[in-house]
Tab-separated table of C-alpha atoms and ligand atoms in Angstrom:
chain	number	residue	atom	x	y	z
A	22	MET	CA	11.305	2.620	14.627
A	23	ILE	CA	13.088	0.706	17.392
A	24	LYS	CA	12.580	-3.004	17.897
A	25	LEU	CA	11.327	-3.810	21.377
A	26	THR	CA	12.566	-6.745	23.473
A	27	LYS	CA	10.210	-9.493	24.610
A	28	ARG	CA	10.180	-8.045	28.123
A	29	GLN	CA	9.334	-4.569	26.780
A	30	ASP	CA	6.493	-6.031	24.733
A	31	GLU	CA	5.183	-7.741	27.877
A	32	ILE	CA	5.283	-4.456	29.764
A	33	LEU	CA	3.419	-2.707	26.928
A	34	GLU	CA	0.700	-5.381	27.003
A	35	ILE	CA	0.328	-5.052	30.781
A	36	VAL	CA	0.056	-1.270	30.609
A	37	LYS	CA	-2.345	-1.461	27.667
A	38	LYS	CA	-4.678	-3.709	29.702
A	39	ASN	CA	-4.233	-2.237	33.178
A	40	GLY	CA	-2.989	1.328	32.767
A	41	PRO	CA	-2.628	3.646	34.518
A	42	ILE	CA	-0.466	1.334	36.562
A	43	THR	CA	2.553	1.943	38.796
A	44	GLY	CA	6.041	0.539	38.234
A	45	LYS	CA	5.651	-1.465	41.419
A	46	GLU	CA	2.470	-3.133	40.173
A	47	ILE	CA	4.044	-3.968	36.801
A	48	ALA	CA	7.042	-5.487	38.586
A	49	GLU	CA	4.727	-7.623	40.723
A	50	MET	CA	2.835	-8.886	37.684
A	51	LEU	CA	6.107	-9.900	36.031
A	52	SER	CA	7.590	-11.274	39.284
A	53	VAL	CA	10.727	-9.158	38.996
A	54	SER	CA	12.155	-6.355	41.090
A	55	ARG	CA	11.283	-2.739	40.340
A	56	ALA	CA	14.950	-1.969	39.820
A	57	ALA	CA	15.201	-4.624	37.113
A	58	LEU	CA	12.336	-2.976	35.223
A	59	ARG	CA	13.677	0.550	35.393
A	60	PRO	CA	15.759	0.484	32.153
A	61	ASP	CA	12.869	-1.015	30.182
A	62	LEU	CA	10.402	1.545	31.498
A	63	ALA	CA	12.868	4.302	30.667
A	64	ILE	CA	13.180	3.058	27.080
A	65	LEU	CA	9.422	2.715	26.674
A	66	THR	CA	8.757	6.242	27.926
A	67	MET	CA	11.605	7.822	25.978
A	68	SER	CA	10.550	6.144	22.753
A	69	GLY	CA	7.000	7.441	23.228
A	70	ASN	CA	5.315	4.057	23.672
A	71	LEU	CA	4.341	4.882	27.256
A	72	ASP	CA	3.507	8.046	29.096
A	73	ALA	CA	4.165	8.436	32.804
A	74	ARG	CA	2.545	10.770	35.304
A	75	PRO	CA	3.758	11.230	38.873
A	76	ARG	CA	1.476	9.579	41.429
A	77	VAL	CA	-0.678	8.121	38.646
A	78	GLY	CA	1.643	5.695	36.915
A	79	TYR	CA	2.278	4.502	33.407
A	80	PHE	CA	-0.261	4.539	30.635
A	81	PHE	CA	-0.287	3.551	27.005
A	82	ASN	CA	0.309	6.287	24.418
A	83	GLU	CA	-2.496	5.621	21.934
A	84	LYS	CA	-1.420	8.375	19.531
A	85	TYR	CA	2.084	6.956	19.252
A	86	ALA	CA	0.688	3.490	18.576
A	87	VAL	CA	-1.538	4.795	15.767
A	88	LYS	CA	1.391	6.696	14.231
A	89	GLN	CA	3.528	3.569	14.308
A	90	GLN	CA	0.702	1.574	12.743
A	91	ALA	CA	0.381	4.158	9.961
A	92	GLU	CA	4.117	4.096	9.354
A	93	ARG	CA	4.141	0.319	9.105
A	94	TYR	CA	1.258	0.468	6.644
A	95	LEU	CA	2.848	3.039	4.385
A	96	ASN	CA	6.279	1.415	4.387
A	97	GLN	CA	5.061	-1.911	3.048
A	98	LYS	CA	6.429	-2.913	-0.341
A	99	VAL	CA	4.499	-2.793	-3.603
A	100	ALA	CA	5.867	-6.300	-4.320
A	101	ASP	CA	3.892	-7.734	-1.391
A	102	PHE	CA	0.569	-6.223	-2.421
A	103	LYS	CA	0.598	-6.074	-6.205
A	104	ALA	CA	-2.199	-7.861	-8.029
A	105	HIS	CA	-2.027	-9.781	-11.267
A	106	PRO	CA	-2.128	-7.368	-14.254
A	107	ILE	CA	-4.976	-7.763	-16.712
A	108	VAL	CA	-3.432	-7.501	-20.116
A	109	VAL	CA	-4.516	-7.139	-23.734
A	110	GLU	CA	-2.359	-7.122	-26.811
A	111	LYS	CA	-2.332	-3.588	-28.229
A	112	SER	CA	-3.959	-4.635	-31.514
A	113	THR	CA	-6.993	-5.987	-29.569
A	114	SER	CA	-10.221	-4.266	-30.595
A	115	VAL	CA	-11.950	-1.808	-28.289
A	116	TYR	CA	-14.951	-4.160	-28.380
A	117	ASP	CA	-12.906	-7.103	-27.082
A	118	ALA	CA	-11.239	-4.875	-24.506
A	119	ILE	CA	-14.657	-3.898	-23.125
A	120	VAL	CA	-15.615	-7.579	-22.914
A	121	GLN	CA	-12.331	-8.266	-21.120
A	122	LEU	CA	-12.990	-5.467	-18.650
A	123	PHE	CA	-16.274	-7.117	-17.634
A	124	LEU	CA	-14.906	-10.667	-17.632
A	125	GLU	CA	-11.985	-9.745	-15.388
A	126	ASP	CA	-14.009	-7.302	-13.304
A	127	VAL	CA	-11.338	-4.580	-13.376
A	128	GLY	CA	-11.326	-0.847	-14.100
A	129	THR	CA	-8.140	-0.680	-16.137
A	130	LEU	CA	-6.468	-2.852	-18.748
A	131	TYR	CA	-2.807	-2.734	-19.677
A	132	ALA	CA	-1.813	-3.076	-23.301
A	133	VAL	CA	1.381	-4.883	-24.236
A	134	ASP	CA	3.272	-5.239	-27.510
A	135	LEU	CA	4.190	-8.540	-29.125
A	136	GLU	CA	7.294	-8.842	-26.914
A	137	GLY	CA	5.135	-8.499	-23.805
A	138	HIS	CA	6.445	-5.028	-22.960
A	139	LEU	CA	4.130	-2.398	-21.516
A	140	ALA	CA	2.728	-0.252	-24.322
A	141	GLY	CA	-0.352	1.469	-22.914
A	142	VAL	CA	-3.079	1.907	-20.322
A	143	VAL	CA	-6.779	1.663	-21.165
A	144	SER	CA	-9.212	2.931	-18.544
A	145	ARG	CA	-12.990	2.714	-18.287
A	146	LYS	CA	-13.373	6.278	-19.494
A	147	ASP	CA	-11.026	5.712	-22.436
A	148	LEU	CA	-13.323	2.891	-23.537
A	149	LEU	CA	-16.508	4.888	-22.918
A	150	ARG	CA	-15.140	7.821	-24.896
A	151	ALA	CA	-14.273	5.539	-27.790
A	152	ALA	CA	-17.692	3.906	-27.629
A	153	ILE	CA	-19.493	7.254	-27.847
A	154	GLY	CA	-17.591	8.451	-30.886
A	155	ASN	CA	-17.242	5.293	-32.926
A	156	LYS	CA	-19.640	2.915	-34.601
A	157	ASN	CA	-17.279	0.099	-35.360
A	158	LEU	CA	-15.635	-0.894	-32.095
A	159	GLN	CA	-14.664	-4.288	-33.508
A	160	GLU	CA	-12.349	-2.599	-35.992
A	161	LEU	CA	-10.806	-0.019	-33.677
A	162	PRO	CA	-7.599	-1.227	-31.932
A	163	VAL	CA	-6.978	-0.159	-28.332
A	164	SER	CA	-3.587	1.225	-29.412
A	165	VAL	CA	-5.471	4.178	-30.928
A	166	ILE	CA	-7.257	5.151	-27.723
A	167	MET	CA	-4.806	4.109	-24.973
A	168	THR	CA	-2.503	6.338	-22.961
A	169	ARG	CA	0.888	5.263	-24.219
A	170	MET	CA	4.546	5.248	-23.305
A	171	PRO	CA	6.331	7.457	-22.317
A	172	ASN	CA	3.275	8.987	-20.610
A	173	ILE	CA	2.518	6.015	-18.399
A	174	ILE	CA	3.023	6.468	-14.672
A	175	THR	CA	4.558	3.276	-13.301
A	176	ILE	CA	5.932	1.905	-10.044
A	177	PHE	CA	8.688	-0.587	-9.186
A	178	PRO	CA	8.098	-3.604	-6.916
A	179	GLU	CA	10.686	-2.407	-4.390
A	180	GLU	CA	8.934	0.944	-3.874
A	181	THR	CA	6.479	1.459	-1.009
A	182	LEU	CA	2.689	1.704	-0.820
A	183	PHE	CA	3.187	5.286	0.324
A	184	GLU	CA	4.886	6.130	-2.970
A	185	ALA	CA	2.154	4.302	-4.893
A	186	ALA	CA	-0.611	6.185	-3.078
A	187	LYS	CA	1.085	9.550	-3.617
A	188	ARG	CA	1.653	8.855	-7.291
A	189	MET	CA	-1.984	7.848	-7.932
A	190	ILE	CA	-3.239	10.981	-6.179
A	191	ASN	CA	-0.724	13.345	-7.813
A	192	TYR	CA	-1.384	12.053	-11.329
A	193	HIS	CA	-5.133	11.499	-10.883
A	194	VAL	CA	-5.067	7.862	-11.936
A	195	ASP	CA	-6.785	4.820	-10.424
A	196	SER	CA	-3.979	2.336	-10.961
A	197	LEU	CA	-0.276	1.952	-11.617
A	198	PRO	CA	1.396	-0.787	-13.644
A	199	VAL	CA	4.135	-2.461	-11.581
A	200	VAL	CA	7.148	-2.825	-13.860
A	201	LYS	CA	10.706	-4.014	-14.115
A	202	GLU	CA	13.074	-2.022	-16.249
A	203	VAL	CA	14.359	-3.670	-19.423
A	204	ASP	CA	15.864	-0.618	-21.095
A	205	LYS	CA	15.359	2.857	-19.700
A	206	GLN	CA	16.349	4.771	-22.805
A	207	SER	CA	13.777	3.186	-25.020
A	208	ASN	CA	11.170	3.119	-22.222
A	209	THR	CA	10.992	-0.650	-22.314
A	210	TYR	CA	9.425	-2.198	-19.244
A	211	LEU	CA	8.249	-5.657	-18.342
A	212	LEU	CA	4.812	-5.678	-16.725
A	213	VAL	CA	4.798	-7.627	-13.448
A	214	GLY	CA	1.643	-6.455	-11.672
A	215	ARG	CA	-0.740	-3.658	-10.836
A	216	ILE	CA	-1.484	-1.482	-7.848
A	217	THR	CA	-4.903	0.138	-7.579
A	218	LYS	CA	-6.622	2.410	-5.096
A	219	THR	CA	-8.311	-0.762	-3.819
A	220	THR	CA	-4.892	-2.294	-3.074
A	221	ILE	CA	-4.079	0.672	-0.857
A	222	THR	CA	-7.419	0.434	0.961
A	223	ARG	CA	-6.970	-3.311	1.515
A	224	ALA	CA	-3.475	-2.875	2.953
A	225	TYR	CA	-4.826	-0.188	5.268
A	226	LEU	CA	-7.604	-2.468	6.505
A	227	GLU	CA	-5.179	-5.343	7.111
A	228	ILE	CA	-2.959	-3.225	9.326
A	229	MET	CA	-5.847	-1.650	11.214
A	230	GLU	CA	-7.484	-5.022	11.842
A	231	GLU	CA	-4.169	-6.320	13.170
A	232	LYS	CA	-4.203	-3.453	15.655
A	233	THR	CA	-7.582	-4.299	17.179
A	234	ASN	CA	-6.776	-8.010	17.505
B	308	ADP	P1	-11.005	6.458	-15.518
B	308	ADP	O1	-10.639	6.976	-16.877
B	308	ADP	O2	-11.901	5.274	-15.595
B	308	ADP	O3	-11.484	7.533	-14.593
B	308	ADP	P2	-8.297	6.693	-14.548
B	308	ADP	O4	-8.591	7.879	-13.671
B	308	ADP	O5	-7.339	5.696	-14.020
B	308	ADP	O6	-9.614	5.907	-14.878
B	308	ADP	O7	-7.757	7.208	-15.939
B	308	ADP	C1	-7.793	8.550	-16.360
B	308	ADP	C2	-6.933	8.731	-17.596
B	308	ADP	O8	-5.569	8.496	-17.253
B	308	ADP	C3	-7.245	7.749	-18.727
B	308	ADP	O9	-7.149	8.410	-19.960
B	308	ADP	C4	-6.164	6.673	-18.622
B	308	ADP	O10	-5.770	6.156	-19.868
B	308	ADP	C5	-5.021	7.426	-17.985
B	308	ADP	N1	-4.275	6.575	-17.044
B	308	ADP	C6	-4.746	5.667	-16.185
B	308	ADP	N2	-3.757	5.094	-15.459
B	308	ADP	C7	-2.610	5.668	-15.895
B	308	ADP	C8	-1.220	5.544	-15.559
B	308	ADP	N3	-0.799	4.684	-14.622
B	308	ADP	N4	-0.328	6.297	-16.221
B	308	ADP	C9	-0.732	7.175	-17.168
B	308	ADP	N5	-2.001	7.357	-17.530
B	308	ADP	C10	-2.941	6.623	-16.913
């Protein structure tokens, strides 16, 4: 994606508002000569920002703008969108985990060991399944029902929202723990956040709202 100059941005705005518009008219609005505008108009048409038609003039390429918007959305970093992880210690009872789920208003809890390293993921359905089959939820630790390392699908803060979205879809999960590596061989990770399907939707809305402003 090329970075436009201030003048090129001004031209884009003019064409967006007034297009189709001729080079002569744009030059008049900017109080410059047509010749001075020629290189900028060439760059804007070659890059795909503008379309030009003989005897009609320049007009804004809406499809290109939407594609650029989508690219900007998908290339944003996990670090900038991650939410606070909701954590339970892995010896916490299923009963207390269910209470926690309601108190924090989340769909997934992450279980950590005593060192604070990621040990497991506990979803709504994991808790429901445990609740159906067991009478004594106060005695049952979440470590028995959680999905545990090394089967946890994680993401790093420096990865993109695109990678997060793909991973959640490919693995059929609603959220990903955002982690920093402590020791790869022993699968030891520090939990630093979470990305959920809601995060992706929110980022999408933010970018699209920016567009209409
Ligand atoms: P739910 O179970 O409420 O539909 P999910 O679709 O996220 O929520 O979870 C489905 C299953 O996948 C659960 O057993 C859960 O423990 C597991 N799971 C959830 N997130 C992850 C993840 N990031 N990595 C590995 N397993 C996960």
